[in-house]
Short mmCIF file of C-alpha atoms and ligand atoms in Angstrom, two decimals:
data_model
loop_
_atom_site.label_atom_id
_atom_site.label_comp_id
_atom_site.label_asym_id
_atom_site.label_seq_id
_atom_site.Cartn_x
_atom_site.Cartn_y
_atom_site.Cartn_z
CA UNK W 1 -36.81 7.97 -20.12
CA UNK W 2 -37.04 5.96 -16.61
CA UNK W 3 -34.32 6.30 -14.03
CA UNK W 4 -33.99 2.76 -13.51
CA UNK W 5 -31.03 0.92 -11.83
CA UNK W 6 -28.97 0.75 -14.86
CA UNK W 7 -29.10 4.31 -15.24
CA UNK W 8 -28.27 4.99 -11.63
CA UNK W 9 -25.19 2.58 -11.82
CA UNK W 10 -24.03 4.41 -14.98
CA UNK W 11 -24.45 7.66 -13.21
CA UNK W 12 -22.49 6.65 -10.33
CA UNK W 13 -19.82 5.44 -12.50
CA UNK W 14 -19.48 8.69 -14.29
CA UNK W 15 -19.31 10.48 -10.70
CA UNK W 16 -16.64 8.10 -9.63
CA UNK W 17 -14.73 8.49 -13.22
CA UNK W 18 -14.99 12.30 -12.98
CA UNK W 19 -13.71 12.23 -9.38
CA UNK W 20 -10.75 10.06 -10.31
CA UNK W 21 -9.90 12.21 -13.44
CA UNK W 22 -9.93 15.41 -11.28
CA UNK W 23 -7.75 13.57 -8.79
CA UNK W 24 -10.17 14.41 -5.83
CA UNK W 25 -9.84 12.78 -2.45
CA UNK W 26 -12.41 9.87 -2.86
CA UNK W 27 -11.73 7.62 0.12
CA UNK W 28 -9.67 4.90 -1.26
CA UNK W 29 -8.85 1.50 0.52
CA UNK W 30 -6.19 -1.01 0.06
CA UNK W 31 -5.65 -4.39 1.58
CA UNK W 32 -2.25 -5.51 2.61
CA UNK W 33 -1.86 -9.41 3.24
CA UNK W 34 1.13 -9.77 5.65
CA UNK W 35 3.06 -12.81 5.46
CA UNK W 36 5.64 -12.80 8.39
CA UNK W 37 8.40 -15.46 7.86
CA UNK W 38 10.75 -13.63 10.73
CA UNK W 39 8.69 -14.28 13.57
CA UNK W 40 8.04 -10.53 14.48
CA UNK W 41 6.52 -10.25 18.03
CA UNK W 42 2.72 -9.75 17.69
CA UNK W 43 2.81 -6.32 19.39
CA UNK W 44 5.72 -5.03 17.10
CA UNK W 45 3.62 -6.25 14.08
CA UNK W 46 0.58 -4.51 15.51
CA UNK W 47 2.27 -1.29 16.12
CA UNK W 48 3.98 -1.36 12.68
CA UNK W 49 0.87 -2.04 10.94
CA UNK W 50 -0.74 1.18 12.91
CA UNK W 51 2.35 3.20 11.92
CA UNK W 52 2.14 2.45 8.27
CA UNK W 53 -1.67 3.02 8.23
CA UNK W 54 -1.05 6.47 9.92
CA UNK W 55 1.51 7.21 7.27
CA UNK W 56 -0.90 6.57 4.22
CA UNK W 57 -4.08 8.20 5.93
CA UNK W 58 -2.85 11.82 5.06
CA UNK W 59 -2.56 10.81 1.42
CA UNK W 60 -6.26 9.58 1.40
CA UNK W 61 -5.61 5.97 1.51
CA UNK W 62 -7.02 3.69 4.39
CA UNK W 63 -5.00 0.43 4.87
CA UNK W 64 -6.74 -2.67 5.96
CA UNK W 65 -4.34 -5.51 7.13
CA UNK W 66 -4.79 -9.16 6.93
CA UNK W 67 -2.23 -11.49 8.91
CA UNK W 68 -1.64 -14.59 6.90
CA UNK W 69 -0.68 -16.43 10.20
CA UNK W 70 -4.42 -15.74 11.76
CA UNK W 71 -6.76 -18.65 11.72
CA UNK W 72 -9.66 -16.78 9.95
CA UNK W 73 -7.37 -15.37 7.23
CA UNK W 74 -5.68 -18.96 6.74
CA UNK W 75 -9.38 -20.61 6.54
CA UNK W 76 -10.48 -17.77 4.07
CA UNK W 77 -7.58 -18.99 1.72
CA UNK W 78 -6.80 -15.11 0.84
CA UNK W 79 -3.06 -15.57 1.19
CA UNK W 80 -2.95 -18.58 -1.12
CA UNK W 81 -4.63 -16.83 -3.98
CA UNK W 82 -3.16 -14.26 -6.60
CA UNK W 83 -3.94 -10.93 -5.12
CA UNK W 84 -6.84 -9.24 -6.63
CA UNK W 85 -7.78 -5.48 -7.29
CA UNK W 86 -6.08 -3.08 -4.90
CA UNK W 87 -4.67 -6.11 -2.70
CA UNK W 88 -0.90 -6.48 -2.01
CA UNK W 89 1.39 -8.75 -0.29
CA UNK W 90 4.12 -7.64 2.26
CA UNK W 91 6.54 -10.48 2.95
CA UNK W 92 8.61 -9.95 6.18
CA UNK W 93 11.63 -12.11 5.64
CA UNK W 94 14.27 -12.77 8.22
CA UNK W 95 17.37 -11.83 6.36
CA UNK W 96 18.19 -9.20 3.64
CA UNK W 97 19.97 -10.52 0.56
CA UNK W 98 20.77 -7.47 -1.21
CA UNK W 99 24.44 -6.10 -1.24
CA UNK W 100 24.22 -3.02 1.05
CA UNK W 101 22.95 -3.12 4.70
CA UNK W 102 21.33 -0.07 4.36
CA UNK W 103 18.59 -1.39 2.08
CA UNK W 104 15.40 -2.33 4.42
CA UNK W 105 13.28 -3.71 1.68
CA UNK W 106 12.44 -4.18 -2.18
CA UNK W 107 9.36 -3.81 -4.00
CA UNK W 108 8.97 -6.12 -7.15
CA UNK W 109 7.76 -4.19 -10.14
CA UNK W 110 7.12 -5.54 -13.71
CA UNK W 111 8.11 -3.48 -16.87
CA UNK W 112 4.84 -1.83 -17.00
CA UNK W 113 5.59 -0.52 -13.39
CA UNK W 114 3.00 -2.59 -11.82
CA UNK W 115 3.45 -4.98 -8.78
CA UNK W 116 1.71 -6.83 -6.12
CA UNK W 117 4.68 -7.96 -3.96
CA UNK W 118 7.22 -6.45 -1.73
CA UNK W 119 9.71 -7.90 0.94
CA UNK W 120 11.07 -6.08 4.05
CA UNK W 121 13.99 -7.41 5.71
CA UNK W 122 13.59 -7.79 9.46
CA UNK W 123 17.29 -8.46 10.49
CA UNK W 124 18.27 -4.99 9.27
CA UNK W 125 15.34 -3.32 10.66
CA UNK W 126 16.16 -4.89 14.10
CA UNK W 127 19.72 -4.12 13.86
CA UNK W 128 19.27 -0.79 12.41
CA UNK W 129 16.70 1.07 14.32
CA UNK W 130 18.98 2.18 17.11
CA UNK W 131 21.38 4.01 14.54
CA UNK W 132 18.26 5.79 13.42
CA UNK W 133 17.07 6.56 16.85
CA UNK W 134 13.62 5.08 16.44
CA UNK W 135 11.86 1.79 17.72
CA UNK W 136 11.56 -1.51 15.57
CA UNK W 137 7.90 -1.18 15.42
CA UNK W 138 8.17 2.35 14.02
CA UNK W 139 10.99 1.51 11.29
CA UNK W 140 9.19 -1.65 10.43
CA UNK W 141 6.03 0.28 9.69
CA UNK W 142 7.92 3.28 8.00
CA UNK W 143 9.67 0.65 5.57
CA UNK W 144 6.42 -1.24 5.15
CA UNK W 145 4.78 1.95 3.82
CA UNK W 146 7.50 2.99 1.75
CA UNK W 147 7.63 -0.44 -0.01
CA UNK W 148 4.01 -0.70 -0.63
CA UNK W 149 4.28 3.20 -1.75
CA UNK W 150 6.54 1.65 -4.66
CA UNK W 151 3.73 -0.84 -5.48
CA UNK W 152 1.14 1.97 -5.80
CA UNK W 153 3.37 4.55 -7.24
CA UNK W 154 5.19 2.52 -10.01
CA UNK W 155 8.30 2.80 -11.56
CA UNK W 156 10.87 5.63 -10.75
CA UNK W 157 8.87 6.49 -7.58
CA UNK W 158 11.85 7.83 -5.17
CA UNK W 159 11.42 11.44 -4.57
CA UNK W 160 13.75 14.19 -2.86
CA UNK W 161 11.23 14.76 0.18
CA UNK W 162 8.97 12.47 2.26
CA UNK W 163 8.66 8.81 2.81
CA UNK W 164 9.96 8.08 -0.84
CA UNK W 165 13.27 9.38 -0.42
CA UNK W 166 15.74 6.69 -1.16
CA UNK W 167 18.09 7.11 1.57
CA UNK W 168 16.92 7.59 5.09
CA UNK W 169 19.35 9.35 7.61
CA UNK W 170 18.52 10.47 11.17
CA UNK W 171 16.54 13.55 9.89
CA UNK W 172 14.01 11.11 8.24
CA UNK W 173 13.55 9.33 11.44
CA UNK W 174 13.28 12.61 13.30
CA UNK W 175 10.44 13.49 11.10
CA UNK W 176 8.95 10.02 11.53
CA UNK W 177 9.12 10.64 15.40
CA UNK W 178 7.04 13.87 14.57
CA UNK W 179 4.63 12.20 12.30
CA UNK W 180 5.66 14.28 9.17
CA UNK W 181 7.52 11.88 7.40
CA UNK W 182 4.69 11.40 4.78
CA UNK W 183 3.89 11.10 1.21
CA UNK W 184 3.79 14.26 -0.89
CA UNK W 185 0.36 15.69 -2.04
CA UNK W 186 1.30 14.60 -5.53
CA UNK W 187 2.05 11.24 -4.53
CA UNK W 188 -1.25 11.09 -2.70
CA UNK W 189 -3.10 12.01 -6.21
CA UNK W 190 -1.19 9.33 -8.03
CA UNK W 191 -2.09 6.65 -5.42
CA UNK W 192 -5.74 7.41 -5.32
CA UNK W 193 -6.03 7.56 -9.10
CA UNK W 194 -4.42 4.10 -9.39
CA UNK W 195 -6.59 2.65 -6.74
CA UNK W 196 -9.73 4.18 -8.19
CA UNK W 197 -8.95 2.89 -11.72
CA UNK W 198 -8.63 -0.74 -10.08
CA UNK W 199 -12.04 -0.18 -8.40
CA UNK W 200 -13.65 0.75 -11.65
CA UNK W 201 -12.06 -2.49 -13.24
CA UNK W 202 -13.64 -4.24 -10.38
CA UNK W 203 -17.17 -2.41 -10.73
CA UNK W 204 -17.33 -3.23 -14.57
CA UNK W 205 -16.32 -6.71 -14.77
CA UNK W 206 -17.46 -7.82 -11.27
CA UNK W 207 -21.12 -6.75 -12.13
CA UNK W 208 -21.06 -7.58 -15.94
CA UNK W 209 -24.53 -8.50 -16.24
CA UNK W 210 -25.74 -5.26 -14.72
CA UNK W 211 -24.06 -3.45 -17.39
CA UNK W 212 -25.38 -4.98 -20.60
CA UNK W 213 -27.67 -2.65 -22.60
CA UNK W 214 -27.02 0.89 -21.60
CA UNK W 215 -23.13 0.62 -22.09
CA UNK W 216 -23.41 0.11 -25.77
ZN1 ZN U 1 12.59 2.77 -2.48
#
Protein backbone atom coordinates (compact mmCIF):
# COMPACT_ATOMS: atom_id res chain seq x y z
CA UNK A 1 0.00 0.00 0.00
CA UNK A 2 1.52 3.26 -1.11
CA UNK A 3 1.75 6.21 1.26
CA UNK A 4 -0.04 8.71 -0.92
CA UNK A 5 -1.41 12.13 -0.08
CA UNK A 6 -4.76 10.75 1.09
CA UNK A 7 -3.04 8.45 3.56
CA UNK A 8 -0.87 11.27 4.82
CA UNK A 9 -3.93 13.46 5.39
CA UNK A 10 -5.66 10.64 7.25
CA UNK A 11 -2.56 10.07 9.35
CA UNK A 12 -2.33 13.76 10.24
CA UNK A 13 -6.02 13.80 11.15
CA UNK A 14 -5.56 10.80 13.46
CA UNK A 15 -2.60 12.53 15.09
CA UNK A 16 -4.67 15.68 15.57
CA UNK A 17 -7.60 13.68 16.94
CA UNK A 18 -5.40 11.74 19.37
CA UNK A 19 -3.83 14.99 20.50
CA UNK A 20 -7.22 16.61 21.02
CA UNK A 21 -8.53 13.54 22.85
CA UNK A 22 -5.53 13.59 25.18
CA UNK A 23 -5.99 17.30 25.82
CA UNK A 24 -2.44 18.05 24.80
CA UNK A 25 -1.36 21.62 24.28
CA UNK A 26 -1.61 21.65 20.49
CA UNK A 27 -1.12 25.27 19.49
CA UNK A 28 -4.62 26.63 19.03
CA UNK A 29 -5.74 29.92 17.58
CA UNK A 30 -8.95 31.89 17.62
CA UNK A 31 -9.83 35.11 15.81
CA UNK A 32 -11.84 37.78 17.58
CA UNK A 33 -13.58 40.40 15.45
CA UNK A 34 -13.81 43.61 17.47
CA UNK A 35 -16.79 45.81 16.75
CA UNK A 36 -16.32 49.04 18.71
CA UNK A 37 -19.46 51.18 19.03
CA UNK A 38 -18.11 53.08 22.03
CA UNK A 39 -15.30 55.01 20.34
CA UNK A 40 -12.56 53.50 22.48
CA UNK A 41 -9.27 55.40 21.95
CA UNK A 42 -7.04 53.40 19.57
CA UNK A 43 -4.20 53.06 22.08
CA UNK A 44 -6.55 51.84 24.84
CA UNK A 45 -8.02 49.26 22.46
CA UNK A 46 -4.57 48.09 21.35
CA UNK A 47 -3.42 47.67 24.96
CA UNK A 48 -6.66 45.90 25.91
CA UNK A 49 -6.22 43.42 23.05
CA UNK A 50 -2.64 42.76 24.16
CA UNK A 51 -3.84 42.22 27.72
CA UNK A 52 -6.55 39.75 26.68
CA UNK A 53 -4.09 37.87 24.44
CA UNK A 54 -1.62 37.70 27.35
CA UNK A 55 -4.35 36.16 29.56
CA UNK A 56 -5.18 33.49 26.95
CA UNK A 57 -1.56 32.56 26.13
CA UNK A 58 -0.77 30.41 29.23
CA UNK A 59 -3.97 28.44 28.47
CA UNK A 60 -2.48 27.49 25.07
CA UNK A 61 -4.79 29.79 23.10
CA UNK A 62 -3.39 32.41 20.72
CA UNK A 63 -5.74 35.27 19.85
CA UNK A 64 -5.71 37.16 16.54
CA UNK A 65 -7.66 40.42 16.51
CA UNK A 66 -9.52 41.98 13.61
CA UNK A 67 -10.81 45.50 14.22
CA UNK A 68 -13.99 46.05 12.24
CA UNK A 69 -13.23 49.77 11.86
CA UNK A 70 -10.01 49.14 9.92
CA UNK A 71 -10.13 49.71 6.19
CA UNK A 72 -8.62 46.35 5.21
CA UNK A 73 -11.04 44.46 7.50
CA UNK A 74 -14.03 46.41 6.14
CA UNK A 75 -12.98 45.60 2.58
CA UNK A 76 -12.49 41.92 3.44
CA UNK A 77 -16.10 41.76 4.67
CA UNK A 78 -15.37 39.50 7.67
CA UNK A 79 -17.41 41.67 10.03
CA UNK A 80 -20.52 41.39 7.83
CA UNK A 81 -20.43 37.59 7.67
CA UNK A 82 -21.64 35.03 10.17
CA UNK A 83 -18.44 34.16 12.06
CA UNK A 84 -16.96 30.83 10.94
CA UNK A 85 -15.00 28.18 12.85
CA UNK A 86 -13.05 29.57 15.82
CA UNK A 87 -14.15 33.13 15.05
CA UNK A 88 -15.94 35.20 17.65
CA UNK A 89 -17.33 38.73 17.82
CA UNK A 90 -16.62 41.12 20.67
CA UNK A 91 -18.94 44.11 20.61
CA UNK A 92 -17.83 47.07 22.73
CA UNK A 93 -21.07 48.91 23.49
CA UNK A 94 -21.15 52.39 25.06
CA UNK A 95 -23.69 51.71 27.83
CA UNK A 96 -24.44 48.70 29.97
CA UNK A 97 -28.12 47.74 30.02
CA UNK A 98 -28.17 45.04 32.69
CA UNK A 99 -29.52 45.81 36.14
CA UNK A 100 -26.38 45.96 38.21
CA UNK A 101 -23.49 48.38 37.75
CA UNK A 102 -21.03 45.63 38.60
CA UNK A 103 -21.71 43.72 35.41
CA UNK A 104 -19.04 44.61 32.85
CA UNK A 105 -20.15 42.38 29.99
CA UNK A 106 -22.30 39.52 28.74
CA UNK A 107 -21.79 36.48 26.52
CA UNK A 108 -24.68 35.10 24.46
CA UNK A 109 -24.89 31.31 24.62
CA UNK A 110 -27.51 29.06 23.06
CA UNK A 111 -29.16 26.16 24.89
CA UNK A 112 -26.37 23.92 23.64
CA UNK A 113 -23.85 26.18 25.39
CA UNK A 114 -22.45 27.49 22.12
CA UNK A 115 -22.11 31.10 21.16
CA UNK A 116 -20.23 33.49 18.91
CA UNK A 117 -21.12 36.92 20.28
CA UNK A 118 -20.32 38.81 23.46
CA UNK A 119 -20.71 42.40 24.61
CA UNK A 120 -18.62 44.50 26.97
CA UNK A 121 -20.00 47.70 28.49
CA UNK A 122 -17.50 50.50 28.06
CA UNK A 123 -19.14 53.05 30.41
CA UNK A 124 -18.88 50.66 33.34
CA UNK A 125 -15.29 49.82 32.55
CA UNK A 126 -14.36 53.49 32.12
CA UNK A 127 -16.16 54.45 35.37
CA UNK A 128 -15.22 51.36 37.38
CA UNK A 129 -11.52 50.89 36.72
CA UNK A 130 -10.38 53.33 39.43
CA UNK A 131 -12.43 51.54 42.12
CA UNK A 132 -10.62 48.35 41.19
CA UNK A 133 -7.25 50.10 41.06
CA UNK A 134 -6.49 49.31 37.43
CA UNK A 135 -6.32 51.10 34.07
CA UNK A 136 -9.16 51.27 31.55
CA UNK A 137 -7.15 49.21 29.05
CA UNK A 138 -6.28 46.52 31.57
CA UNK A 139 -9.87 46.18 32.79
CA UNK A 140 -11.23 46.19 29.22
CA UNK A 141 -8.77 43.45 28.22
CA UNK A 142 -9.58 41.38 31.31
CA UNK A 143 -13.35 41.68 30.77
CA UNK A 144 -12.90 40.80 27.07
CA UNK A 145 -10.92 37.66 28.00
CA UNK A 146 -13.63 36.67 30.52
CA UNK A 147 -16.48 37.06 28.00
CA UNK A 148 -14.65 35.31 25.12
CA UNK A 149 -13.81 32.66 27.74
CA UNK A 150 -17.56 32.07 28.20
CA UNK A 151 -17.91 31.51 24.43
CA UNK A 152 -15.16 28.87 24.51
CA UNK A 153 -16.13 27.20 27.78
CA UNK A 154 -19.91 26.96 27.31
CA UNK A 155 -22.64 27.08 29.94
CA UNK A 156 -21.98 27.29 33.68
CA UNK A 157 -18.35 28.25 33.16
CA UNK A 158 -17.82 30.47 36.17
CA UNK A 159 -15.22 29.16 38.59
CA UNK A 160 -14.17 29.88 42.14
CA UNK A 161 -10.67 30.84 41.08
CA UNK A 162 -9.10 32.76 38.24
CA UNK A 163 -10.44 34.91 35.47
CA UNK A 164 -13.77 33.07 35.31
CA UNK A 165 -14.67 34.18 38.86
CA UNK A 166 -18.15 35.72 38.61
CA UNK A 167 -17.45 38.73 40.86
CA UNK A 168 -14.19 40.65 40.88
CA UNK A 169 -12.85 42.61 43.79
CA UNK A 170 -9.55 44.38 44.41
CA UNK A 171 -7.81 41.03 44.92
CA UNK A 172 -8.68 40.01 41.36
CA UNK A 173 -7.20 43.22 40.02
CA UNK A 174 -4.12 42.81 42.20
CA UNK A 175 -3.63 39.44 40.52
CA UNK A 176 -4.23 41.11 37.15
CA UNK A 177 -1.44 43.55 37.96
CA UNK A 178 0.85 40.62 38.74
CA UNK A 179 -0.24 38.75 35.59
CA UNK A 180 -1.69 35.86 37.58
CA UNK A 181 -5.45 36.38 37.05
CA UNK A 182 -5.73 33.63 34.43
CA UNK A 183 -7.71 30.62 33.22
CA UNK A 184 -7.24 27.44 35.26
CA UNK A 185 -5.38 24.48 33.73
CA UNK A 186 -8.71 22.60 33.37
CA UNK A 187 -10.29 25.53 31.56
CA UNK A 188 -7.29 25.57 29.21
CA UNK A 189 -7.91 21.89 28.35
CA UNK A 190 -11.63 22.49 27.69
CA UNK A 191 -10.94 25.52 25.47
CA UNK A 192 -8.23 23.76 23.43
CA UNK A 193 -10.47 20.72 22.92
CA UNK A 194 -13.29 22.93 21.72
CA UNK A 195 -10.99 24.81 19.31
CA UNK A 196 -9.49 21.52 18.09
CA UNK A 197 -12.95 20.09 17.36
CA UNK A 198 -13.90 23.13 15.26
CA UNK A 199 -10.60 22.83 13.37
CA UNK A 200 -11.34 19.16 12.63
CA UNK A 201 -14.77 20.04 11.22
CA UNK A 202 -13.11 22.69 9.06
CA UNK A 203 -10.44 20.23 7.88
CA UNK A 204 -12.95 17.52 6.95
CA UNK A 205 -15.63 19.65 5.31
CA UNK A 206 -13.30 22.29 3.93
CA UNK A 207 -11.29 19.65 1.99
CA UNK A 208 -14.13 17.29 1.23
CA UNK A 209 -12.80 16.15 -2.15
CA UNK A 210 -9.46 15.09 -0.68
CA UNK A 211 -11.28 12.86 1.78
CA UNK A 212 -13.33 10.77 -0.63
CA UNK A 213 -12.22 7.14 -0.88
CA UNK A 214 -10.06 6.34 2.10
CA UNK A 215 -12.47 7.45 4.74
CA UNK A 216 -15.17 4.92 3.91
ZN1 LIG B 1 -19.05 35.68 33.60
